[in-house]
Coordinates of C-alpha atoms in Angstrom, one line a residue:
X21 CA -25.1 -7.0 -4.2
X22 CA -27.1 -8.9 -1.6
X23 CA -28.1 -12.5 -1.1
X24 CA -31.6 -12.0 -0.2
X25 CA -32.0 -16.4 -0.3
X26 CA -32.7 -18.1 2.8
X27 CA -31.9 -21.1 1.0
X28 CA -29.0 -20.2 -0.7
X29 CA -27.3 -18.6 2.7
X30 CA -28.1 -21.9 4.5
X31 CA -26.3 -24.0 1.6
X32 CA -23.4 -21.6 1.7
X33 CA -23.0 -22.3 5.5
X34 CA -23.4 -25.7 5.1
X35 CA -19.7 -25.5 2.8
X36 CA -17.8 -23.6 5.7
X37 CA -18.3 -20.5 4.4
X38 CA -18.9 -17.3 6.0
X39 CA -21.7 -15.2 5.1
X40 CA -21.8 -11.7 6.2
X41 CA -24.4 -9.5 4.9
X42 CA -23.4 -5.2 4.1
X43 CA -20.2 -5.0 4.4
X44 CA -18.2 -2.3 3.7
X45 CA -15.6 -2.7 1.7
X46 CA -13.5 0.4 1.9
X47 CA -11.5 -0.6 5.2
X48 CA -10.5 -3.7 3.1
X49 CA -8.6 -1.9 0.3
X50 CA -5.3 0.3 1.0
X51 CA -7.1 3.2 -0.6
X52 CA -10.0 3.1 1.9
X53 CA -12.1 3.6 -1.2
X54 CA -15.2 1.4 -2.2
X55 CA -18.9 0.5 -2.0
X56 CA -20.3 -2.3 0.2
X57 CA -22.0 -5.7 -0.8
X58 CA -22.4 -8.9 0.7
X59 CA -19.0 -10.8 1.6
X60 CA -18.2 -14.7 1.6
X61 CA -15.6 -15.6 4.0
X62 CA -13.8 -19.3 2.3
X63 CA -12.2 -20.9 5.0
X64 CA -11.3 -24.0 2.9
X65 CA -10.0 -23.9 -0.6
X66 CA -11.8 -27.3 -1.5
X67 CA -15.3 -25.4 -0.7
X68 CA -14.5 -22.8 -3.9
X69 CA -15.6 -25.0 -6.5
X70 CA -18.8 -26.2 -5.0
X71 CA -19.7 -22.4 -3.4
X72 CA -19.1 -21.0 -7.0
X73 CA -21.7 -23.5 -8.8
X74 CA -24.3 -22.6 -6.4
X75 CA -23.3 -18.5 -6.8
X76 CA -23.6 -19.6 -10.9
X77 CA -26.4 -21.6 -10.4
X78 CA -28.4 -19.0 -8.1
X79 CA -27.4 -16.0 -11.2
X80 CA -25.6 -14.6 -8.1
X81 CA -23.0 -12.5 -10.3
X82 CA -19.5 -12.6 -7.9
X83 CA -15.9 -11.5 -7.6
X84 CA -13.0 -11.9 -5.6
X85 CA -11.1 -9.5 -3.4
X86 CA -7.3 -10.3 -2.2
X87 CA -5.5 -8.1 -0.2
X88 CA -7.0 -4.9 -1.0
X89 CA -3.4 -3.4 -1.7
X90 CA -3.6 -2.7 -5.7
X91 CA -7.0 -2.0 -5.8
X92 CA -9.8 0.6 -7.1
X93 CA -12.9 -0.3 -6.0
X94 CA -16.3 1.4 -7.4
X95 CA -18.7 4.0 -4.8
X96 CA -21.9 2.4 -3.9
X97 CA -23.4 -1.0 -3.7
X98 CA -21.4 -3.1 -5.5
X99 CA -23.0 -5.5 -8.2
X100 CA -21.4 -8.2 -6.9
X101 CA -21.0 -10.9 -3.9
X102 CA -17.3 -10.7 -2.8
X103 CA -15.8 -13.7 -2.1
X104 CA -12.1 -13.7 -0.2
X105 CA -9.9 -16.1 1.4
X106 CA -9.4 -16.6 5.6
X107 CA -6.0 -16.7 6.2
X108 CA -4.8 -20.1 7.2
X109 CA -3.0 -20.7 10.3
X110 CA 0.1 -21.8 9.8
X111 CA 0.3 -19.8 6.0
X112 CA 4.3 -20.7 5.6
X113 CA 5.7 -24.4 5.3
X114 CA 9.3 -25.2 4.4
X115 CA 10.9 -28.2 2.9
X116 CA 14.7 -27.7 2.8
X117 CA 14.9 -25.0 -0.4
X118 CA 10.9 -25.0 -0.8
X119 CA 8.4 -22.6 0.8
X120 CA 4.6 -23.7 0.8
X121 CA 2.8 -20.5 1.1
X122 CA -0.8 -19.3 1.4
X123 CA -1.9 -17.1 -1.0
X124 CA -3.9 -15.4 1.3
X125 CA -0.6 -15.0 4.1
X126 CA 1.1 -11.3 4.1
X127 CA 4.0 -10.6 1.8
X128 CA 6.1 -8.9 3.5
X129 CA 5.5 -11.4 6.3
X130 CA 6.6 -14.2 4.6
X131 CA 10.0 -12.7 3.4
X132 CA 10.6 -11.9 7.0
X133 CA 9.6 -15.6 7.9
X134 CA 12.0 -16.7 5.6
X135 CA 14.8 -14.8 6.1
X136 CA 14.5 -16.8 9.8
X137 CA 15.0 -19.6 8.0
X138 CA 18.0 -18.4 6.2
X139 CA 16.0 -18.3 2.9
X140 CA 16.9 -15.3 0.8
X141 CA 16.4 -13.3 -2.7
X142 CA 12.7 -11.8 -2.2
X143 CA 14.5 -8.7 0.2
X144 CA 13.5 -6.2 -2.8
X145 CA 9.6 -6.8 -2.1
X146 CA 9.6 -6.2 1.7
X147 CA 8.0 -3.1 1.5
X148 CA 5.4 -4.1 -0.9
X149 CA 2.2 -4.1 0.5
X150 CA -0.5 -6.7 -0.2
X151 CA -0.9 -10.6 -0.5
X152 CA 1.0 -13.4 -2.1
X153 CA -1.8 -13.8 -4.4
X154 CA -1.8 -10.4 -5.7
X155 CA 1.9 -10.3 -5.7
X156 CA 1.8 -13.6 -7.7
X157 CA -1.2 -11.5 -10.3
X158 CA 0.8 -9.1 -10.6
X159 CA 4.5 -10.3 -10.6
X160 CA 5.6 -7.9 -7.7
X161 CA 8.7 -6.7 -8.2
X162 CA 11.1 -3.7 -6.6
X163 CA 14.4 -3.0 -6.9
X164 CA 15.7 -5.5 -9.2
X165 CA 13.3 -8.8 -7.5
X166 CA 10.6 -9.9 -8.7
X167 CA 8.3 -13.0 -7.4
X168 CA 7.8 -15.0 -10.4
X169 CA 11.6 -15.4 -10.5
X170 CA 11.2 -18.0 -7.3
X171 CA 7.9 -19.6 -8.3
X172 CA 7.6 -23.0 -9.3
X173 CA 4.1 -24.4 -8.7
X174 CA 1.0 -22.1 -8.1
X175 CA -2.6 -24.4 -6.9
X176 CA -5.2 -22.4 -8.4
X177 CA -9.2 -22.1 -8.7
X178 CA -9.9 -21.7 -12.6
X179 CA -13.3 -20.6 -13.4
X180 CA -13.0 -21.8 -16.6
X181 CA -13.1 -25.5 -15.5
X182 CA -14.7 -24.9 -12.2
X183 CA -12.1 -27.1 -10.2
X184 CA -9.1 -26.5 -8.5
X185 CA -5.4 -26.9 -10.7
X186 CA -1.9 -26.9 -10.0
X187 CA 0.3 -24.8 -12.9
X188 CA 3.8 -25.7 -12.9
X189 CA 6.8 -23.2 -14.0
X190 CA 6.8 -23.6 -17.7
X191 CA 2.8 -23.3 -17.6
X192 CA 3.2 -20.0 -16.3
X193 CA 5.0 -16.9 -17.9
X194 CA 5.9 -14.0 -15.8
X195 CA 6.4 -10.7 -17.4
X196 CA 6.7 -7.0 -15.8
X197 CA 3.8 -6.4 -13.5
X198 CA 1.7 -9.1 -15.3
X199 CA 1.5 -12.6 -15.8
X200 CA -0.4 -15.0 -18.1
X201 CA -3.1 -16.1 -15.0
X202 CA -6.6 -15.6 -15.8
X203 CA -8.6 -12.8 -14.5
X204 CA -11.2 -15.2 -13.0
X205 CA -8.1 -17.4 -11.3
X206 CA -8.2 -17.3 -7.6
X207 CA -4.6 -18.2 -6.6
X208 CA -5.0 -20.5 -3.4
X209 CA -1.1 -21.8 -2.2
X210 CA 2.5 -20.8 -4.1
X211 CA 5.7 -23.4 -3.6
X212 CA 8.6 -21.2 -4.2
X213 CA 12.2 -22.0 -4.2
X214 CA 14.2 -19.9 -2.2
X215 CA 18.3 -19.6 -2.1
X216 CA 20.1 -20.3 0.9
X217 CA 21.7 -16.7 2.7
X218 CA 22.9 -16.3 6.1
X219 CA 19.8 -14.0 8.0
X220 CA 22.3 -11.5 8.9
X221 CA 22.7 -11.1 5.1
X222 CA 19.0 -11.1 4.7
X223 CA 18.6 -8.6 7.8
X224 CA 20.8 -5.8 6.2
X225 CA 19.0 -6.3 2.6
X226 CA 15.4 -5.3 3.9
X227 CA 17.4 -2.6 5.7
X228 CA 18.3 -0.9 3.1
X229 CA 15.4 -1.7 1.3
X230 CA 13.4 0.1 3.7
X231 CA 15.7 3.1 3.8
X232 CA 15.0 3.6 0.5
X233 CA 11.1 3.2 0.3
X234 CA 11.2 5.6 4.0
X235 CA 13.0 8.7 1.6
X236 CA 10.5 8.0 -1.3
X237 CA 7.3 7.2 -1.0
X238 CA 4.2 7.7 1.1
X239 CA 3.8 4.7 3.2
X240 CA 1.7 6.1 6.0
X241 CA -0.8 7.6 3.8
X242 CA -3.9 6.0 2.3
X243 CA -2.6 4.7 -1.6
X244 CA -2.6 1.2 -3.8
X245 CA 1.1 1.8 -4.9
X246 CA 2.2 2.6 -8.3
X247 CA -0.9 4.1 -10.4
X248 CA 0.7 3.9 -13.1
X249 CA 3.0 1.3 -14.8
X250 CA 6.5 2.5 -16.5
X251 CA 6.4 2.4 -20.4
X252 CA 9.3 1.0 -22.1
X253 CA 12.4 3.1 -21.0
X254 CA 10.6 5.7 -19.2
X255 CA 9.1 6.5 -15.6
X256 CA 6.0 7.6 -15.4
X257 CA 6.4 8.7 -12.0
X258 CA 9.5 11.2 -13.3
X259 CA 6.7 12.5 -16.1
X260 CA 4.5 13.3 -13.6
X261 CA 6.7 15.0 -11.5
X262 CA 8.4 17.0 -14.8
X263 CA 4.5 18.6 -15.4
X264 CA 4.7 19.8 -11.7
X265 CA 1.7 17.6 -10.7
X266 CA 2.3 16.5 -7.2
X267 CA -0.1 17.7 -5.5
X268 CA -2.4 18.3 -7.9
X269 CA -5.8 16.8 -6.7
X270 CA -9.5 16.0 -7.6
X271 CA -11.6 16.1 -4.6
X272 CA -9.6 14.0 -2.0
X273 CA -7.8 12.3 -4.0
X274 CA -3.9 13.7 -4.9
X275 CA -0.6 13.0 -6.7
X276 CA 1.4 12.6 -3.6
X277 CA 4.1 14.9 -2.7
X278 CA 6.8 12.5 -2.0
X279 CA 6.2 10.1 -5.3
X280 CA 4.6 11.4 -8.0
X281 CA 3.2 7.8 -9.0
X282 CA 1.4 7.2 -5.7
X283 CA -1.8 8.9 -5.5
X284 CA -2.9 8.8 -2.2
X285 CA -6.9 9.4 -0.7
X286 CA -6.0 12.4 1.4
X287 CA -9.5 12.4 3.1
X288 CA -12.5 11.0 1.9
X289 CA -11.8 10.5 -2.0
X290 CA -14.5 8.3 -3.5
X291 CA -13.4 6.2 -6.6
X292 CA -15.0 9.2 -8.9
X293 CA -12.5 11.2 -7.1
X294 CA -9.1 9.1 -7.9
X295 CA -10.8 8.2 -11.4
X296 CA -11.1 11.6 -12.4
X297 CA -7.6 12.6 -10.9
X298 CA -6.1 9.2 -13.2
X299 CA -7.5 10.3 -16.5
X300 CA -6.4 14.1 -16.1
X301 CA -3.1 12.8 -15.2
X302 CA -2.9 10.5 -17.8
X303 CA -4.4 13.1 -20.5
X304 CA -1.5 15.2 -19.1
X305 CA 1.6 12.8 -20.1
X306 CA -0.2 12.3 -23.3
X307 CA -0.3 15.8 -24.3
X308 CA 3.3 16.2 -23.1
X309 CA 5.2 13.1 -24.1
X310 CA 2.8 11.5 -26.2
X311 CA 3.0 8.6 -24.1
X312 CA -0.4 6.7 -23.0
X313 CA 0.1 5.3 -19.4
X314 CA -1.3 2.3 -18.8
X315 CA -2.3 1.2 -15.3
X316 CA -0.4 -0.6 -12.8
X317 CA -3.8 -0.4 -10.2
X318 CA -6.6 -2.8 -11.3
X319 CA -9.8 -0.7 -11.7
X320 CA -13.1 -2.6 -10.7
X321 CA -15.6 -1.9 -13.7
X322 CA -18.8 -1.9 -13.1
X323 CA -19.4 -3.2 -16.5

């Protein structure tokens, strides 16, 4: 999608915003899969609500892009403007027990920045790649953690009133790998409470933590995580595996040979590619197990 407005550019400048025209969005996503479009840069969270009435009131149609980490985004020109969030500078502010965090700021960053600060509990998600707005989308979770356990306020943009809210704990349910946030909610800053732990402590958790995602998955390859969620009382990654799949590949994209969950772009998959590769897989299970896989990446559709 392009903005081909001079006005409309101009009065997106005039909020802070950065405008850059054809940009490729593959080097943005952990997959290195997607089209390009046109991609606004929000510096300032106060600008949101204004930039998104002019987007509205242009017919501009528009979506936002976090981290890029859990991701499947379609070939081509997208039909959209992206909008994302700058990261702010400093993304991590602590008040005794409280951390104020940017949603925008690096997970595994801030449980490291924490940990300095003898703040423990979040040692399981370490390794898990992405933003602390798509952890917070997603309630990111690993080995026995997961994020929504420390949350108590979340400031978000809500398209559905066009301004800018702050949920509080009880307004919020977390639930495995999903929460009750709107799909048009742009999470802007998280305050988590954090309990106290000595960093040594801290130090040998994420150790160990990292031991374990070293001897299991594929972290120097090209892959959004998880495909996949686990149904009730199952794995879908030990399913996979039981049908002999890793491996198995459409195009570029593959089952990887270390997790069976983790499909990784071995080359130049497109998102044809790693669609076709998750519907076989899933067809697969099905016929197997009779179990329908639902999944954990979010898949960008075009309608």
């Amino acid at each position: 999608m392009r903005v081909d407005d001079p006005k409309l550019i101009a009065a997106i400048g005039a909020l802070g915003v950065e405008y850059r025209a054809g940009v490729s969005l593959a080097p943005k996503t952990s997959l290195e899969i997607g089209g390009t479009s046109d991609l606004l840069v929000v510096r300032k969270h106060e600008s949101l609500p204004e930039l998104i009435q002019l987007l509205k009131q242009a017919a501009v149609p528009h979506r936002f892009l976090g981290g890029g980490s859990n991701v499947l985004l379609p070939d081509g020109e997208l039909p959209w403007v992206i909008l994302q969030l700058a990261r702010q500078d400093p993304d991590v502010r602590f008040e005794g027990n409280h951390v104020f965090v940017d949603c925008a700021a690096d997970l595994g960053r801030t449980v490291t920045t924490c940990a300095k600060h003898d703040l423990g509990g979040m040692e399981g998600l370490i390794g898990v790649p992405g933003s602390i707005g798509g952890a917070l989308r997603m309630n990111a979770g690993a080995y026995g953690t997961q994020i929504g356990t420390f949350v108590r306020e979340v400031q978000v943009y809500r398209a559905s009133t066009g301004r800018i809210e702050t949920l509080r704990g009880p307004e919020i349910n977390f639930e495995y790998r999903h929460t009750s946030f709107a799909l048009d909610d742009i999470m802007l800053t998280v305050r988590l409470e954090l309990p106290s732990k000595p960093y040594r402590e801290i130090l040998q958790g994420i150790r160990i933590c990292n031991e374990k995602r070293r001897a299991s998955q594929p972290l120097n390859q090209k892959s959004a995580g998880c495909i996949f969620k686990n149904p009730p009382g199952g794995s879908a990654g030990r399913m996979i595996d039981e049908l002999g799949l890793k491996g198995h590949s459409v195009g570029d994209a593959r089952v990887s040979d270390r997790h069976a969950n983790f499909f990784i772009n071995a080359g130049h998959a497109s998102a044809a590619d790693m669609l076709a590769l998750i519907a076989d897989v899933r067809r697969r299970v099905r016929d197997r197990y009779g179990v329908e896989l639902e999944e954990e990446v979010i898949v960008w559709k075009e309608q």
